[in-house]
CSV table of C-alpha atoms in Angstrom, one decimal:
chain,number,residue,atom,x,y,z
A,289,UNK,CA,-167.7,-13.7,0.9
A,290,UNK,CA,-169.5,-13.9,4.3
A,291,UNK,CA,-166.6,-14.5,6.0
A,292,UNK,CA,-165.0,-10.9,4.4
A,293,UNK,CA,-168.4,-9.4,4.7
A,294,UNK,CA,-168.7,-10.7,8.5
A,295,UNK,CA,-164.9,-8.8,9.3
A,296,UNK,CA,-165.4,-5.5,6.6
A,297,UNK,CA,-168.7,-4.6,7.6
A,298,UNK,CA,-168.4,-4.2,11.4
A,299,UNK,CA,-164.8,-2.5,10.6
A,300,UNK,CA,-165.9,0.2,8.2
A,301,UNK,CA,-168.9,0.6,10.1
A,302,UNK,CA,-166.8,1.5,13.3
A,303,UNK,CA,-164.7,3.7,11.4
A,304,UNK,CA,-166.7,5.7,10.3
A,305,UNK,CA,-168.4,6.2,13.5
A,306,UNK,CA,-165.5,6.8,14.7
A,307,UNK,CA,-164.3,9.4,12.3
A,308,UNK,CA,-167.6,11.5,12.5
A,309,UNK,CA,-167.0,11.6,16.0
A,310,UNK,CA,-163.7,12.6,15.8
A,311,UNK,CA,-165.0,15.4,13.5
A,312,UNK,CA,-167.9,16.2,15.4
A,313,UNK,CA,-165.6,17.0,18.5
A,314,UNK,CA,-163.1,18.8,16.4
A,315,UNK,CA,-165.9,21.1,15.5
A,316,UNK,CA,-166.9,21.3,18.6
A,317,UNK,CA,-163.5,22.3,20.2
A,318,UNK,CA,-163.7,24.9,17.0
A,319,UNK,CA,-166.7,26.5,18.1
A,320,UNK,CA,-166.2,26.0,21.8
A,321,UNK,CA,-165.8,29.9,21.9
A,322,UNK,CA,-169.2,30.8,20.2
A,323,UNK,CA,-171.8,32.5,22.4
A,324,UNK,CA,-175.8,32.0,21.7
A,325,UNK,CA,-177.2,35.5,21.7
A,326,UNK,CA,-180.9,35.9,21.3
A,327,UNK,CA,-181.5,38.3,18.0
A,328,UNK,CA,-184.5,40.1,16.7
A,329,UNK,CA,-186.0,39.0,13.5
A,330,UNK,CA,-185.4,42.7,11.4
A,331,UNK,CA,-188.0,41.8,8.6
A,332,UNK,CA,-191.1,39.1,7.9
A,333,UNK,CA,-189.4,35.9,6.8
A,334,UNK,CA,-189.9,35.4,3.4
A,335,UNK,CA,-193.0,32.5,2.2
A,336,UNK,CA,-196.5,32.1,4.2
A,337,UNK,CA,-197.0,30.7,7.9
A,338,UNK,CA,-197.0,27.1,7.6
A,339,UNK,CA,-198.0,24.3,9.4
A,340,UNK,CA,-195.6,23.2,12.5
A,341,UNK,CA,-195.2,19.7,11.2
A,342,UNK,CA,-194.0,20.9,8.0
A,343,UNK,CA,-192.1,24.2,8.7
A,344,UNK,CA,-189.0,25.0,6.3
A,345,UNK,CA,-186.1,27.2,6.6
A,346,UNK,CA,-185.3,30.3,4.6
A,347,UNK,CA,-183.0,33.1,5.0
A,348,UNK,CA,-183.8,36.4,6.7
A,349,UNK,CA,-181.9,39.4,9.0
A,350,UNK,CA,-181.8,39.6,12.3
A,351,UNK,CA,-180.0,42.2,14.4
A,352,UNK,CA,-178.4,41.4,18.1
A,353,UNK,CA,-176.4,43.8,20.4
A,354,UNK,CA,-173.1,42.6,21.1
A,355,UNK,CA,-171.9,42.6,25.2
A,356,UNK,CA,-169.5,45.3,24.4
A,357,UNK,CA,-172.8,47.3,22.9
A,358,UNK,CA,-171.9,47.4,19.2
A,359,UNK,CA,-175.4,46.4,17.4
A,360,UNK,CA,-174.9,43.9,14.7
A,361,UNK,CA,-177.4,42.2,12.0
A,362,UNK,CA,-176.7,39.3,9.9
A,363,UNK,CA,-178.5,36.9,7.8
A,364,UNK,CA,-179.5,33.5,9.0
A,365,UNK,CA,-181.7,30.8,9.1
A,366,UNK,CA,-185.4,31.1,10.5
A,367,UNK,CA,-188.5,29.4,10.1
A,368,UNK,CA,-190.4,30.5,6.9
A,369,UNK,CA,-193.6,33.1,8.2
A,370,UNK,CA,-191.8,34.0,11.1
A,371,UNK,CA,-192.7,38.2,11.8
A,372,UNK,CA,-190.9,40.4,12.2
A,373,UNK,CA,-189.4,41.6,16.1
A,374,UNK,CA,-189.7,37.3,16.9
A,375,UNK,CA,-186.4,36.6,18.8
A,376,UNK,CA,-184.4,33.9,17.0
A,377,UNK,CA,-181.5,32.3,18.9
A,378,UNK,CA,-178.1,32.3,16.9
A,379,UNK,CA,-174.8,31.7,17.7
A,380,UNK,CA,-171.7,34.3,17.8
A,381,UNK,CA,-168.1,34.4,17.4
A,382,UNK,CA,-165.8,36.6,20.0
A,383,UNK,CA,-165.7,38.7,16.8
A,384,UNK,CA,-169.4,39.2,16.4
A,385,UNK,CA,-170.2,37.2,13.1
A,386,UNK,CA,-172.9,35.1,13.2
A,387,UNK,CA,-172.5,31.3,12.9
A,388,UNK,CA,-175.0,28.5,11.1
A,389,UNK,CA,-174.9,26.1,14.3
A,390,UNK,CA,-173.4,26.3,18.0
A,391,UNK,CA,-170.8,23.6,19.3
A,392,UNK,CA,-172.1,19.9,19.3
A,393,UNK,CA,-172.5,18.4,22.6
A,394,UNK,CA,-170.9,15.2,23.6
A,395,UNK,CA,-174.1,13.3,23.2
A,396,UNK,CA,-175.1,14.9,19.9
A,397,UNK,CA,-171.4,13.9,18.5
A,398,UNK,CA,-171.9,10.4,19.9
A,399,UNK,CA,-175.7,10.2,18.7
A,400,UNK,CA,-173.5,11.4,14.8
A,401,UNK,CA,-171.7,8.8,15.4
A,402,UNK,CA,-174.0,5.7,16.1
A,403,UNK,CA,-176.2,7.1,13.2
A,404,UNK,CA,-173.3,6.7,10.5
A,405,UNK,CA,-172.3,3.6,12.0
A,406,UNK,CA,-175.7,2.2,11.3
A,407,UNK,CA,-176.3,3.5,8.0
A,408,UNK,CA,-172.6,2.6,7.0
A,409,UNK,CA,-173.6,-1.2,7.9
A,410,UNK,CA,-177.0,-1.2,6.4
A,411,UNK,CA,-175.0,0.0,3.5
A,412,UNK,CA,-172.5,-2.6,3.7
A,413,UNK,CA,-175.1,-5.2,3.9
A,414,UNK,CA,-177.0,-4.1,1.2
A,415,UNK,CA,-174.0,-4.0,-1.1
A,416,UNK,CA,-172.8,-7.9,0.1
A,417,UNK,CA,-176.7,-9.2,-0.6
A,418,UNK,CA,-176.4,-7.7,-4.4
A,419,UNK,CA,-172.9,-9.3,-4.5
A,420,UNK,CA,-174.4,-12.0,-3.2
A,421,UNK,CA,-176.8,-12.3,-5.8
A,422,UNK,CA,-175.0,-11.5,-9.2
A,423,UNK,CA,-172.9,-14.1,-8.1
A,424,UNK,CA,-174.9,-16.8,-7.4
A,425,UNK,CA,-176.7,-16.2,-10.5
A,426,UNK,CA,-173.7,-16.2,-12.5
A,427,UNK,CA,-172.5,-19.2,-10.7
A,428,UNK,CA,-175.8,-20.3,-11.7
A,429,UNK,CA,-176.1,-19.7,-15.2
A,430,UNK,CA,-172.1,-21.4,-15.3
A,431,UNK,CA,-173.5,-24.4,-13.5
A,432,UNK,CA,-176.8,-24.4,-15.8
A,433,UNK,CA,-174.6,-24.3,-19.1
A,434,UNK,CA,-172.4,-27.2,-17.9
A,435,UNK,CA,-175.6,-29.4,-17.2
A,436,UNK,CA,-176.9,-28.5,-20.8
A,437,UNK,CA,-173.9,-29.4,-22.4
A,438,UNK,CA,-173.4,-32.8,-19.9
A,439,UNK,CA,-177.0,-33.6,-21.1
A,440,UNK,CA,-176.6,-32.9,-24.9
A,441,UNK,CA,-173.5,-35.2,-24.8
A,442,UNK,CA,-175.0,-37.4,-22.6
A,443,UNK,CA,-178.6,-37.5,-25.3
A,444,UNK,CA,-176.4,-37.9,-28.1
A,445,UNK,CA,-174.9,-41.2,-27.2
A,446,UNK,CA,-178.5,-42.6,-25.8
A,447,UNK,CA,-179.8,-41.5,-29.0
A,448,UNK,CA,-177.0,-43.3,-31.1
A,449,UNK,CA,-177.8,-46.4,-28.7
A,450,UNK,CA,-180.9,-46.7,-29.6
A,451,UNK,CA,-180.7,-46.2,-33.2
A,452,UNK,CA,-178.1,-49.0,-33.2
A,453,UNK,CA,-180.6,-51.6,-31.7
C-alpha cells in the first residue's frame, strides 16, 4: 500500500496540475480578445456597506461606452453597498457583452495549477491514512480472533491436563 500510494499520489497530483493548467491557458487563449473597460455603476448595489474584510458580491448594472461609441449596460458582479456612478472594471468581448473574468495570466494559471496539485495530494494522503487504518484494524481484529481461538484451544487441553493429575 505505501509503495502504490508513494507512485499514485505524486502522479494524480501532477495531473491534475497539469490539466488545470492546460485548462487555465485554454481559457485564456479563449479570452485573449477581451478588453477591460472601466463601467459606471447605473444603480446602488443591492445590501448595506460592509466592512472591507468581509465584503461580498451581488449583482448589479453598469453601463460602459464601447470604442466604436455605442453605450452598453450589463449586469455584473460588484461589491455589495457600492453607489451608484462608482467605476467598476469589467471585461468585454469584440462584440460588446460583458464577461465574468478577463484572461488568466501565465502566473495565475501556474499558481491554479500548484494549488490543485497540493490539495489533490493532501487528498490523496488523507484517503491512504483511512485505508491505512480500516485495514490495520481489520487485520487486527483477524489477528485478535486467531489468538482467541489459539488460546481457547490451547486452555482447553491445560485444563484437561490438570484435571487428569
Amino acid at each position: 500500500m505505501v509503495v502504490v500510494f508513494l507512485l499514485a499520489a505524486p502522479l494524480a497530483s501532477a495531473a491534475t496540475g497539469r490539466a488545470v493548467r492546460d485548462a487555465e491557458i485554454r481559457r485564456a487563449a479563449a479570452l485573449s480578445d477581451t478588453t477591460r473597460v472601466e463601467a459606471r455603476l447605473v444603480s446602488d448595489s443591492g445590501g448595506p456597506a460592509v466592512d472591507v474584510r468581509a465584503q461580498s458580491l451581488v449583482r448589479a448594472p453598469v453601463r460602459w461606452t464601447q470604442p466604436d461609441g455605442h453605450v452598453r449596460t450589463a449586469v455584473v458582479s460588484v461589491w455589495a453597498g457600492s453607489p451608484a456612478g462608482s467605476m467598476v472594471p469589467i471585461w468585454t468581448t469584440p462584440q460588446g457583452a460583458a464577461t465574468s473574468r478577463g484572461p488568466a495570466t501565465p502566473g495565475e494559471a501556474v499558481a491554479s495549477a500548484w494549488m490543485t496539485a497540493t490539495v489533490t495530494f493532501a487528498l490523496a494522503t488523507g484517503l491512504f491514512t483511512a485505508v491505512w487504518k480500516v485495514f490495520t484494524k481489520l487485520v487486527d481484529t483477524i489477528r485478535y480472533r486467531g489468538w482467541e481461538k489459539e488460546w481457547d484451544e490451547v486452555e482447553a487441553e491445560l485444563s484437561e491436563q490438570f484435571r487428569n493429575r
